[in-house]
Coordinates of C-alpha atoms in Angstrom, one line a residue:
M1 CA -84.7 72.2 -75.8
R2 CA -81.7 73.9 -74.3
Y3 CA -80.2 72.8 -71.0
E4 CA -81.6 75.8 -69.1
E5 CA -85.1 74.9 -70.4
L6 CA -84.6 71.3 -69.4
A7 CA -83.8 72.4 -65.9
E8 CA -87.0 74.5 -65.8
L9 CA -88.9 71.5 -67.1
A10 CA -87.5 69.4 -64.3
Q11 CA -88.7 72.0 -61.8
Q12 CA -92.2 71.9 -63.5
L13 CA -92.3 68.2 -63.0
R14 CA -91.5 68.6 -59.3
V15 CA -94.1 71.2 -58.8
D16 CA -96.8 69.2 -60.5
A17 CA -95.8 66.1 -58.5
V18 CA -96.1 68.1 -55.3
R19 CA -99.5 69.6 -56.4
A20 CA -100.9 66.2 -57.4
A21 CA -100.0 64.5 -54.1
D22 CA -101.3 67.5 -52.2
A23 CA -104.6 67.4 -54.0
A24 CA -104.9 63.7 -53.3
G25 CA -103.8 64.0 -49.7
S26 CA -101.5 61.0 -50.3
G27 CA -98.8 59.8 -52.6
H28 CA -95.1 59.8 -53.1
P29 CA -93.9 63.2 -54.2
T30 CA -90.4 63.0 -52.7
S31 CA -89.7 59.8 -54.7
S32 CA -90.9 61.7 -57.8
M33 CA -88.8 64.8 -57.1
S34 CA -85.6 62.9 -57.1
A35 CA -86.0 61.7 -60.7
A36 CA -87.3 65.0 -62.2
E37 CA -84.2 65.8 -64.3
L38 CA -84.0 62.2 -65.5
A39 CA -87.6 62.3 -66.7
A40 CA -87.3 65.8 -68.2
V41 CA -84.2 65.0 -70.3
L42 CA -85.7 61.7 -71.4
L43 CA -89.0 63.2 -72.5
A44 CA -87.6 66.3 -74.3
R45 CA -84.4 64.9 -75.8
H46 CA -84.5 61.1 -76.2
L47 CA -87.9 59.5 -76.0
R48 CA -89.4 58.8 -79.4
Y49 CA -93.1 58.5 -78.7
D50 CA -96.3 59.6 -80.4
F51 CA -98.6 60.4 -77.5
D52 CA -101.5 60.7 -80.0
D53 CA -100.9 57.2 -81.2
P54 CA -99.8 55.1 -78.3
G55 CA -100.3 51.9 -80.3
N56 CA -97.7 52.9 -82.9
P57 CA -95.4 49.8 -83.0
A58 CA -92.3 52.0 -83.5
N59 CA -92.8 54.0 -80.3
D60 CA -90.1 53.7 -77.6
R61 CA -91.4 52.1 -74.5
L62 CA -91.1 53.6 -71.0
V63 CA -91.7 51.4 -67.9
L64 CA -91.8 53.2 -64.6
S65 CA -90.6 50.4 -62.4
K66 CA -90.7 52.6 -59.3
G67 CA -94.4 52.8 -59.7
H68 CA -95.0 54.7 -56.5
A69 CA -93.4 57.7 -58.2
S70 CA -96.5 57.9 -60.4
P71 CA -96.9 61.7 -59.7
L72 CA -93.7 62.2 -61.8
L73 CA -95.1 60.1 -64.6
Y74 CA -98.4 61.9 -64.7
A75 CA -96.5 65.3 -64.6
L76 CA -94.5 64.1 -67.6
Y77 CA -97.8 63.2 -69.4
K78 CA -99.1 66.7 -68.6
A79 CA -95.9 68.3 -70.0
A80 CA -96.3 66.2 -73.1
G81 CA -99.9 67.4 -73.5
A82 CA -101.4 64.0 -72.9
V83 CA -103.4 65.0 -69.8
D84 CA -104.5 68.4 -68.6
D85 CA -104.1 70.1 -65.2
E86 CA -107.6 69.2 -64.1
E87 CA -106.9 65.5 -64.7
L88 CA -103.5 65.8 -63.0
L89 CA -105.3 67.0 -59.8
S90 CA -107.7 64.1 -59.9
F91 CA -104.8 61.9 -58.8
R92 CA -105.9 58.9 -56.6
R93 CA -109.6 59.9 -56.7
L94 CA -112.4 57.5 -57.4
G95 CA -112.8 57.1 -61.1
S96 CA -109.6 58.8 -62.1
R97 CA -107.3 57.2 -64.6
L98 CA -104.4 58.5 -62.5
E99 CA -104.2 55.8 -59.9
G100 CA -101.8 55.6 -57.0
H101 CA -99.5 53.3 -59.1
P102 CA -99.8 53.3 -62.9
T103 CA -102.0 50.9 -64.7
P104 CA -102.9 50.4 -68.4
R105 CA -106.2 52.4 -67.8
L106 CA -103.9 55.0 -69.3
P107 CA -103.1 54.3 -73.0
W108 CA -99.5 55.2 -72.5
V109 CA -98.9 52.7 -69.7
D110 CA -98.1 49.2 -71.0
V111 CA -98.0 47.4 -67.7
A112 CA -99.0 48.0 -64.1
T113 CA -96.1 48.7 -61.7
G114 CA -95.8 49.2 -58.0
S115 CA -94.7 45.8 -56.9
L116 CA -91.0 46.6 -56.9
G117 CA -88.6 44.6 -58.9
Q118 CA -90.9 43.9 -61.8
G119 CA -90.3 46.8 -64.2
L120 CA -86.9 45.6 -65.5
P121 CA -87.9 42.0 -66.0
I122 CA -90.9 43.1 -68.0
G123 CA -88.8 45.6 -69.9
V124 CA -86.5 42.7 -70.9
G125 CA -89.6 41.0 -72.4
V126 CA -90.4 44.1 -74.4
A127 CA -86.8 44.4 -75.5
L128 CA -86.8 40.8 -76.6
A129 CA -89.9 41.5 -78.8
G130 CA -88.2 44.6 -80.3
K131 CA -85.0 42.9 -81.2
Y132 CA -86.0 39.4 -82.1
L133 CA -89.7 39.5 -83.2
D134 CA -90.8 43.0 -84.2
R135 CA -87.3 43.8 -85.4
L136 CA -87.9 47.5 -84.9
P137 CA -85.4 50.1 -83.6
Y138 CA -87.6 51.2 -80.6
R139 CA -85.8 51.5 -77.3
V140 CA -87.0 50.3 -74.0
W141 CA -86.4 52.7 -71.1
V142 CA -86.9 51.4 -67.5
L143 CA -86.8 53.9 -64.7
S144 CA -86.0 52.1 -61.5
G145 CA -85.5 53.0 -57.8
D146 CA -82.4 52.0 -55.9
S147 CA -84.4 50.1 -53.2
E148 CA -85.7 47.6 -55.7
M149 CA -82.2 46.7 -56.8
A150 CA -82.2 44.3 -53.8
E151 CA -84.9 42.2 -55.5
G152 CA -83.8 38.9 -56.9
S153 CA -86.0 39.3 -59.9
V154 CA -83.9 42.4 -60.9
W155 CA -80.8 40.2 -61.1
E156 CA -82.6 37.5 -63.1
A157 CA -83.4 40.3 -65.6
V158 CA -79.9 41.8 -65.5
E159 CA -78.4 38.5 -66.5
H160 CA -81.0 37.6 -69.1
A161 CA -80.7 41.0 -70.8
S162 CA -76.9 40.6 -71.1
Y163 CA -77.3 37.0 -72.3
E164 CA -79.7 38.1 -75.0
Q165 CA -77.5 41.1 -76.0
L166 CA -80.3 43.6 -75.5
G167 CA -78.6 46.7 -76.7
N168 CA -82.1 48.2 -77.1
L169 CA -82.6 48.3 -73.3
T170 CA -81.6 51.1 -71.0
L171 CA -82.1 50.9 -67.2
I172 CA -82.1 54.2 -65.4
V173 CA -81.4 53.7 -61.7
D174 CA -82.6 56.6 -59.5
V175 CA -80.1 56.3 -56.6
N176 CA -81.8 58.7 -54.1
R177 CA -80.3 56.9 -51.1
L178 CA -83.5 56.6 -49.1
G179 CA -86.0 53.8 -49.0
Q180 CA -89.3 53.6 -47.1
R181 CA -87.9 53.3 -43.6
G182 CA -84.4 54.7 -44.0
P183 CA -81.2 54.4 -46.1
T184 CA -80.9 51.8 -48.8
R185 CA -78.3 49.1 -48.7
H186 CA -75.7 50.9 -50.7
G187 CA -76.7 54.5 -50.1
H188 CA -75.1 56.8 -52.7
D189 CA -72.3 54.3 -53.6
L190 CA -72.9 54.3 -57.3
E191 CA -69.9 52.0 -57.8
A192 CA -71.6 49.3 -55.7
Y193 CA -74.3 49.2 -58.3
G194 CA -72.0 49.6 -61.2
K195 CA -69.6 46.8 -60.4
R196 CA -72.5 44.4 -60.0
L197 CA -74.1 45.3 -63.3
R198 CA -70.7 45.2 -65.1
A199 CA -70.1 41.8 -63.7
F200 CA -73.2 40.7 -65.7
G201 CA -71.9 42.3 -68.9
W202 CA -73.7 45.6 -68.8
H203 CA -72.4 48.9 -70.0
T204 CA -72.7 51.3 -67.1
I205 CA -72.6 55.1 -66.8
E206 CA -72.5 56.9 -63.5
V207 CA -73.8 60.4 -63.4
D208 CA -75.1 63.3 -61.3
G209 CA -78.8 62.8 -61.7
H210 CA -79.6 66.5 -61.2
D211 CA -77.2 67.7 -63.9
V212 CA -79.3 67.9 -67.0
E213 CA -76.3 68.2 -69.3
A214 CA -74.6 65.1 -67.7
V215 CA -77.9 63.1 -67.9
D216 CA -78.3 64.1 -71.6
K217 CA -74.8 62.9 -72.4
A218 CA -75.4 59.7 -70.5
F219 CA -78.6 58.9 -72.4
T220 CA -76.9 59.7 -75.7
E221 CA -74.1 57.3 -74.8
A222 CA -76.7 54.7 -73.9
T223 CA -78.4 54.9 -77.2
A224 CA -75.2 54.8 -79.2
A225 CA -74.0 51.6 -80.7
D226 CA -71.9 49.8 -78.1
G227 CA -69.8 47.4 -80.2
E228 CA -70.4 43.7 -80.7
P229 CA -71.9 42.0 -79.0
E230 CA -74.6 44.5 -78.1
R231 CA -74.9 45.3 -74.4
P232 CA -77.7 46.7 -72.4
T233 CA -76.8 50.0 -70.6
A234 CA -77.5 51.2 -67.1
V235 CA -77.4 54.9 -66.3
I236 CA -76.8 55.0 -62.5
A237 CA -77.8 58.4 -61.3
A238 CA -77.1 60.0 -57.9
T239 CA -80.1 62.0 -56.8
F240 CA -81.7 63.3 -53.6
K241 CA -85.2 62.4 -52.5
G242 CA -87.4 65.5 -52.2
R243 CA -84.9 67.5 -54.3
G244 CA -85.4 71.3 -54.2
V245 CA -87.5 71.6 -51.0
A246 CA -85.3 72.0 -47.9
A247 CA -88.0 70.6 -45.5
V248 CA -87.9 67.2 -47.2
E249 CA -84.7 67.0 -49.3
D250 CA -82.6 63.9 -48.3
Q251 CA -84.6 63.6 -45.1
E252 CA -85.7 60.3 -43.5
G253 CA -89.4 59.8 -42.7
K254 CA -90.7 61.7 -45.7
H255 CA -91.5 58.7 -47.9
G256 CA -95.0 58.2 -49.1
K257 CA -96.4 61.5 -47.7
P258 CA -97.6 64.8 -49.3
L259 CA -95.3 67.7 -48.5
P260 CA -96.3 69.4 -45.2
D261 CA -96.7 72.8 -46.9
A262 CA -97.3 72.3 -50.6
K263 CA -97.9 76.0 -51.3
A264 CA -94.5 77.0 -49.7
A265 CA -92.8 74.1 -51.6
V266 CA -94.2 75.2 -54.9
A267 CA -92.9 78.7 -54.2
E268 CA -89.5 77.4 -53.2
L269 CA -89.4 75.4 -56.5
G270 CA -90.0 78.7 -58.4
G271 CA -93.7 78.5 -58.8
R272 CA -95.9 76.8 -61.4
R273 CA -94.8 76.6 -65.0
S274 CA -96.5 75.6 -68.3
I275 CA -93.7 74.3 -70.4
R276 CA -94.8 72.0 -73.2
A277 CA -92.2 69.3 -74.1
E278 CA -92.6 67.4 -77.4
A279 CA -91.3 63.9 -77.5
G280 CA -89.5 62.9 -80.6
K281 CA -91.6 61.1 -83.3
P282 CA -90.8 57.5 -83.9
P283 CA -89.6 56.5 -87.4
P284 CA -92.0 54.7 -89.7
A285 CA -91.5 51.0 -89.5
Q286 CA -93.1 47.7 -90.3
V287 CA -93.6 44.9 -87.8
A288 CA -92.6 41.3 -88.4
R289 CA -95.8 39.4 -88.2
P290 CA -97.2 36.3 -90.0
G291 CA -95.7 36.2 -93.5
G292 CA -92.6 38.3 -92.6
S293 CA -89.1 37.1 -91.9
G294 CA -88.2 35.2 -88.8
P295 CA -85.4 37.2 -87.0
R296 CA -83.9 34.3 -85.1
G297 CA -82.9 32.1 -88.0
G298 CA -86.1 30.2 -88.3
G299 CA -87.3 31.4 -91.7
P300 CA -90.7 32.9 -92.4
L301 CA -93.4 33.3 -89.7
E302 CA -95.9 30.7 -90.8
G303 CA -99.6 31.0 -91.1
G304 CA -102.1 28.3 -92.3
P305 CA -104.8 26.0 -91.2
L306 CA -104.7 24.6 -87.7
E307 CA -103.9 20.9 -87.7
L308 CA -103.9 19.6 -84.2
P309 CA -102.3 16.3 -83.3
R310 CA -104.5 13.2 -83.4
Y311 CA -104.2 10.1 -81.2
D312 CA -105.8 6.7 -81.3
T313 CA -108.7 6.4 -78.8
G314 CA -107.8 3.9 -76.2
S315 CA -104.1 4.5 -76.5
E316 CA -102.1 6.3 -73.8
E317 CA -100.5 9.6 -74.1
A318 CA -99.3 12.2 -71.6
T319 CA -101.2 15.5 -71.6
R320 CA -97.8 17.3 -71.4
T321 CA -96.9 15.7 -74.7
A322 CA -100.2 16.7 -76.2
Y323 CA -99.5 20.3 -75.0
G324 CA -96.1 20.4 -76.8
E325 CA -97.4 18.9 -80.0
A326 CA -100.5 21.1 -80.0
L327 CA -98.5 24.2 -79.3
A328 CA -96.2 23.4 -82.3
A329 CA -99.2 23.0 -84.5
L330 CA -100.7 26.3 -83.2
G331 CA -97.4 28.0 -84.0
S332 CA -97.6 26.8 -87.6
A333 CA -101.1 28.2 -87.9
R334 CA -100.5 31.4 -86.1
G335 CA -97.4 33.5 -86.5
D336 CA -98.1 35.6 -83.5
V337 CA -97.7 32.7 -81.0
V338 CA -94.5 32.5 -79.1
A339 CA -93.2 30.1 -76.4
L340 CA -91.1 30.5 -73.3
D341 CA -89.7 27.9 -71.0
G342 CA -87.7 27.7 -67.7
E343 CA -85.1 25.1 -68.8
V344 CA -87.4 22.2 -68.6
S345 CA -88.7 22.2 -72.1
D346 CA -87.8 18.5 -72.6
S347 CA -90.2 17.7 -69.7
T348 CA -92.9 20.3 -70.3
R349 CA -92.6 19.3 -74.0
A350 CA -92.3 22.9 -75.1
E351 CA -89.2 21.6 -77.0
Y352 CA -91.6 20.6 -79.8
F353 CA -92.4 24.2 -80.4
K354 CA -88.7 25.1 -80.1
K355 CA -87.8 22.6 -82.8
A356 CA -90.6 23.7 -85.1
H357 CA -90.3 27.5 -84.6
P358 CA -86.9 28.3 -83.1
E359 CA -87.3 32.0 -84.1
R360 CA -90.2 32.3 -81.7
F361 CA -88.9 30.3 -78.7
F362 CA -87.3 32.0 -75.7
E363 CA -85.3 30.0 -73.2
C364 CA -85.5 31.7 -69.8
Y365 CA -83.5 29.2 -67.9
I366 CA -84.3 28.5 -64.2
A367 CA -85.6 32.0 -63.6
E368 CA -89.3 31.7 -63.2
Q369 CA -89.9 35.4 -62.4
Q370 CA -88.2 36.4 -65.6
L371 CA -90.1 33.7 -67.4
I372 CA -93.5 35.2 -66.6
A373 CA -92.2 38.8 -66.8
A374 CA -90.9 38.1 -70.3
A375 CA -94.3 36.8 -71.3
V376 CA -96.0 39.9 -70.0
G377 CA -93.5 42.1 -71.9
L378 CA -94.0 40.2 -75.1
Q379 CA -97.8 40.4 -75.0
T380 CA -97.6 44.2 -74.7
R381 CA -96.3 44.1 -78.3
G382 CA -99.1 42.0 -79.6
W383 CA -97.5 38.5 -79.3
V384 CA -99.4 35.6 -77.8
P385 CA -97.0 33.9 -75.3
Y386 CA -97.2 30.4 -73.8
A387 CA -94.9 30.1 -70.7
S388 CA -94.2 26.7 -69.3
S389 CA -92.5 25.2 -66.3
F390 CA -93.2 22.6 -63.6
A391 CA -96.3 23.6 -61.8
A392 CA -94.5 23.6 -58.4
F393 CA -92.0 26.1 -59.5
L394 CA -94.5 28.7 -60.7
T395 CA -95.1 29.5 -57.1
R396 CA -91.8 31.5 -57.3
A397 CA -93.4 33.7 -60.0
Y398 CA -96.8 34.2 -58.4
D399 CA -96.4 37.9 -57.8
F400 CA -95.7 38.4 -61.5
V401 CA -98.8 36.4 -62.3
R402 CA -100.8 38.6 -59.9
M403 CA -99.5 41.8 -61.4
A404 CA -100.1 40.5 -64.9
S405 CA -103.8 40.5 -64.0
V406 CA -103.5 44.1 -62.8
S407 CA -101.7 44.9 -66.1
R408 CA -104.7 43.4 -68.0
A409 CA -102.1 41.2 -69.6
G410 CA -103.0 38.2 -71.9
I411 CA -100.6 35.4 -71.1
N412 CA -100.9 31.6 -71.2
V413 CA -99.1 29.7 -68.4
V414 CA -98.7 26.0 -68.4
G415 CA -97.7 23.9 -65.4
S416 CA -96.6 20.4 -65.9
H417 CA -95.7 17.6 -63.5
A418 CA -98.6 18.5 -61.3
G419 CA -99.7 16.6 -58.2
V420 CA -98.6 13.5 -56.4
A421 CA -99.1 11.5 -59.6
I422 CA -95.5 12.4 -60.6
G423 CA -94.3 9.7 -58.3
Q424 CA -90.8 9.1 -57.0
D425 CA -89.4 12.7 -57.4
G426 CA -91.1 13.5 -54.1
P427 CA -92.9 16.6 -52.7
S428 CA -90.5 19.3 -53.7
Q429 CA -91.4 18.6 -57.3
M430 CA -95.2 18.3 -56.8
G431 CA -97.4 21.2 -57.8
L432 CA -100.2 20.9 -55.2
E433 CA -101.1 24.6 -54.8
D434 CA -101.3 25.8 -58.5
L435 CA -105.1 25.5 -59.0
A436 CA -105.7 27.6 -55.9
M437 CA -103.1 30.1 -57.0
F438 CA -104.5 30.7 -60.5
R439 CA -108.1 30.5 -59.5
A440 CA -107.4 33.4 -57.1
V441 CA -106.2 35.6 -59.9
H442 CA -108.7 38.2 -61.1
G443 CA -110.2 37.3 -64.5
S444 CA -108.2 34.1 -64.8
T445 CA -109.1 30.9 -66.7
V446 CA -108.0 27.6 -65.2
L447 CA -108.0 24.4 -67.2
Y448 CA -107.1 20.8 -66.3
P449 CA -107.5 18.4 -69.2
C450 CA -107.5 14.6 -68.7
D451 CA -106.5 13.3 -72.1
A452 CA -104.5 14.3 -75.2
H453 CA -107.3 15.4 -77.5
Q454 CA -108.9 17.5 -74.8
T455 CA -105.5 19.1 -74.1
A456 CA -104.9 19.9 -77.7
R457 CA -108.2 21.6 -78.1
L458 CA -107.8 23.7 -74.9
V459 CA -104.3 24.8 -75.9
A460 CA -105.7 26.2 -79.1
A461 CA -108.6 27.8 -77.4
M462 CA -106.4 29.6 -74.9
A463 CA -104.8 31.7 -77.6
D464 CA -108.1 33.7 -78.0
L465 CA -109.0 34.1 -74.4
D466 CA -108.5 37.3 -72.3
G467 CA -106.5 37.7 -69.1
V468 CA -104.3 35.1 -67.4
R469 CA -104.9 31.6 -68.7
Y470 CA -103.5 28.5 -66.8
L471 CA -103.3 24.9 -68.1
R472 CA -102.3 22.1 -65.9
T473 CA -100.7 19.0 -67.5
T474 CA -99.7 15.6 -66.2
R475 CA -96.4 13.8 -66.4
A476 CA -97.6 10.2 -66.9
A477 CA -99.4 8.8 -70.0
T478 CA -103.1 8.5 -69.5
P479 CA -105.8 6.8 -71.7
V480 CA -107.2 8.8 -74.6
L481 CA -110.9 9.0 -73.9
Y482 CA -112.1 11.5 -76.5
G483 CA -112.0 11.6 -80.3
P484 CA -109.9 14.1 -82.1
D485 CA -112.8 16.2 -83.4
E486 CA -114.6 16.7 -80.1
E487 CA -115.1 20.2 -78.8
F488 CA -114.3 21.3 -75.2
P489 CA -115.6 24.8 -74.7
V490 CA -114.1 26.8 -71.8
G491 CA -116.6 26.8 -69.0
G492 CA -117.8 23.4 -69.9
S493 CA -117.5 19.8 -68.6
R494 CA -118.1 16.3 -69.8
V495 CA -120.4 13.7 -68.2
L496 CA -118.6 10.3 -68.8
R497 CA -121.0 8.1 -66.8
R498 CA -124.7 8.7 -66.4
S499 CA -127.9 6.8 -65.7
D500 CA -131.3 7.5 -64.2
E501 CA -130.4 5.5 -61.2
D502 CA -127.2 7.3 -60.3
R503 CA -126.9 7.6 -56.5
A504 CA -123.9 10.0 -56.4
T505 CA -121.8 12.1 -58.6
V506 CA -118.0 12.0 -58.7
V507 CA -116.4 15.2 -60.0
A508 CA -112.8 14.9 -61.2
A509 CA -110.2 16.5 -63.4
G510 CA -107.0 15.5 -65.0
T511 CA -105.4 12.4 -63.4
T512 CA -108.4 11.7 -61.1
V513 CA -110.8 11.4 -64.0
H514 CA -109.3 8.0 -64.9
E515 CA -109.4 6.9 -61.2
A516 CA -113.0 8.0 -61.1
L517 CA -113.9 5.9 -64.1
R518 CA -112.3 2.8 -62.6
A519 CA -114.1 3.5 -59.3
A520 CA -117.4 3.8 -61.2
D521 CA -116.8 0.4 -62.8
T522 CA -116.2 -1.2 -59.4
L523 CA -119.2 0.5 -57.8
A524 CA -121.4 -0.6 -60.7
E525 CA -120.5 -4.2 -59.9
D526 CA -121.6 -3.6 -56.4
G527 CA -124.9 -2.2 -57.6
I528 CA -124.1 1.5 -56.9
P529 CA -124.4 3.4 -60.2
V530 CA -122.6 6.8 -60.1
R531 CA -122.3 9.8 -62.4
V532 CA -118.8 10.8 -63.4
I533 CA -118.1 14.4 -64.5
D534 CA -114.8 15.5 -66.1
L535 CA -114.6 19.1 -64.9
Y536 CA -111.8 20.1 -67.2
S537 CA -112.7 23.8 -66.8
V538 CA -112.0 24.6 -63.2
K539 CA -112.5 28.3 -63.7
P540 CA -115.0 29.2 -65.1
V541 CA -116.8 26.2 -63.7
D542 CA -119.8 24.5 -65.4
V543 CA -122.5 25.5 -62.9
E544 CA -125.4 24.1 -65.0
A545 CA -123.9 20.6 -65.2
L546 CA -123.1 20.5 -61.5
N547 CA -126.6 21.7 -60.5
D548 CA -128.1 19.0 -62.8
A549 CA -126.0 16.4 -61.2
A550 CA -126.8 17.6 -57.7
G551 CA -130.5 17.5 -58.5
A552 CA -130.3 14.1 -60.0
T553 CA -128.1 12.4 -57.4
G554 CA -128.2 14.5 -54.3
C555 CA -124.5 13.8 -53.5
L556 CA -121.3 15.2 -55.0
L557 CA -117.8 13.8 -54.3
T558 CA -114.9 15.8 -55.6
V559 CA -111.5 14.2 -56.1
E560 CA -108.4 16.1 -56.9
D561 CA -104.6 15.7 -57.1
H562 CA -104.2 18.9 -55.2
H563 CA -104.4 20.3 -51.7
P564 CA -108.0 20.7 -50.5
E565 CA -107.7 24.4 -50.2
G566 CA -108.7 26.4 -53.3
G567 CA -108.8 23.7 -55.9
L568 CA -111.4 21.6 -57.5
G569 CA -113.5 21.0 -54.4
D570 CA -113.7 24.7 -53.7
A571 CA -114.6 25.4 -57.3
V572 CA -117.5 23.0 -57.1
A573 CA -118.7 24.3 -53.8
D574 CA -118.7 27.9 -55.2
A575 CA -121.2 26.7 -57.9
F576 CA -123.8 26.5 -55.1
A577 CA -122.9 29.8 -53.4
D578 CA -125.6 31.9 -54.9
G579 CA -128.7 30.4 -53.3
R580 CA -128.9 27.2 -55.3
P581 CA -129.9 24.1 -53.4
V582 CA -126.8 22.7 -51.9
P583 CA -126.3 18.9 -52.2
R584 CA -124.3 16.8 -49.8
L585 CA -120.7 17.6 -50.6
A586 CA -117.6 15.5 -49.8
R587 CA -114.0 16.0 -50.9
L588 CA -111.0 13.8 -51.6
A589 CA -107.7 15.7 -51.9
V590 CA -104.1 15.5 -51.0
R591 CA -104.1 16.1 -47.2
N592 CA -100.9 14.2 -46.4
M593 CA -97.2 15.2 -46.9
P594 CA -96.1 12.9 -49.7
A595 CA -92.8 11.1 -49.9
S596 CA -91.1 9.3 -52.7
A597 CA -93.2 6.4 -54.0
T598 CA -94.6 5.2 -57.3
P599 CA -97.5 7.2 -58.8
E600 CA -99.9 4.4 -57.9
E601 CA -98.7 4.3 -54.4
Q602 CA -98.8 8.1 -54.2
L603 CA -102.5 8.2 -55.3
H604 CA -103.4 5.5 -52.8
A605 CA -101.5 7.1 -49.9
S606 CA -103.2 10.4 -50.6
G607 CA -106.6 8.8 -50.8
I608 CA -107.4 9.8 -54.3
D609 CA -107.2 6.5 -56.2
A610 CA -110.0 4.4 -57.5
E611 CA -110.2 2.3 -54.4
S612 CA -110.4 5.4 -52.2
I613 CA -113.1 6.9 -54.4
A614 CA -115.2 3.8 -54.3
A615 CA -114.9 3.6 -50.5
A616 CA -115.9 7.3 -50.2
V617 CA -118.9 6.9 -52.4
K618 CA -120.1 3.9 -50.4
L619 CA -119.8 5.8 -47.2
L620 CA -121.5 8.9 -48.7
V621 CA -124.4 6.8 -50.1
E622 CA -124.9 4.9 -46.8
R623 CA -125.1 8.2 -44.9
V624 CA -127.7 9.5 -47.2
V625 CA -129.8 6.3 -46.8
V626 CA -129.5 6.6 -43.0
R627 CA -130.8 10.1 -43.1

């Protein structure tokens, strides 16, 4: 397509963005109009993508990080022939695939965007897959706004892309000068962005974003080999918000609003057009999968029977160790499993996978947002990621977890060193909010095993689940309660103590299971038999087992190494929220602010040790008798 035609295509994209927002009565047309030339040149001259086969592994990937500019993306899809004009004008309507911010309801959208600062970190994950796992020459294009360049997650991604030498990644920064409420930090100072990116080792190209010839040359330079080591490229483009319509161009206060007179704006832009732009076809390619070559020096991607670790019943082993050993075993059985860690793999035990399968391990360092984003990016290419860090530090990445759910992403997240049971390190290291965090995520699975065999089984099961899956592990060694061949279905539980005379039920998970068993022994000596449930599946919860226990004992006591809000206690209470008879419920949880102490002292100070459980059961039973 000639440059004159590219300029016309850009105008078409503007017109269609204006029309879509006008039909919806809402949207962000001015943010779309600034990047029209960038999108037009990319589609017609550089993007290699088969819109009829979005699953083609050789397709280039386009991530619209500035997701509010969705009218531009949908206009691009229309120009490519992927959507028609009727669907374009269904923008933001109930039932439409063209949502206010893009989601994978559209087959050409890999990840949901709109929470600014996420597109580039996820793009890094996709580029990692392309270079080191798929070993395919597809390019990852990320179209970003200038406002989101203030996000810390962007700079985690910038450094990581440079460190991993992702020459297959191009960032396009649409520097239109205006944010939501006024000018951005650096305005049209392209050098301000350039010098920061170059400081991290990026190749940068500064360009007039409305000059199609200059943009074309910049994209050509970005895709050219850039020496050794390979470097990611940023095309930093000066543009104007609302370009082409005098009433809104470069004007404050026009963000996130349809144009006041769409008909006049379309006329000013030269009217409607019907240009069809064909993206380039990707080259045929084979993907590295089980049985292929490992690209990071680790030899072939293995595949074989799953042989999970085995431990002696009655011995002691930390569930974090079982996680690492089970993950390494799973990696031997499945060549699509990959692992990521946030520079704590010696503690999370992800290092076992690293040693066994270095070609499929990614060190993300202390950058938890990039950790989760990379996992999301990797799974878009068909890989099964397990991302681990301390449970406490996953709070930094929670928005990425939330958006992973919106993206319909399948990722496994593992939080170690959870709860006060870690001991002397103190409250800054204690994950006490993680169960609530992950339970709140739409479609999530939350698991909290208490022993090594249970952990290993659940690690393996997670690989075949949908959505966001979270596994909580414990730092200290705990007794091995179960045999190596026992099954632990997701959504299930285990009853560890039961009799016909049980007067109460103690519901526990993880660390507190062992405290509950010790409490049950003490209570039995005092003539108070209790049922003990290991509720290893916190979401989905075993409603049937809880209702049986409630009917049999009338009293349920939950005990958890977690804050009372949103954790195990709430999960149990929710089991009775649909009209089932509600038993007497009581909760033990971490309600204090911990300080440094031994694990045993921590559990006692927080009122979740065996002694506290026994005392709570006695009080609960006495109150029932009085009633």
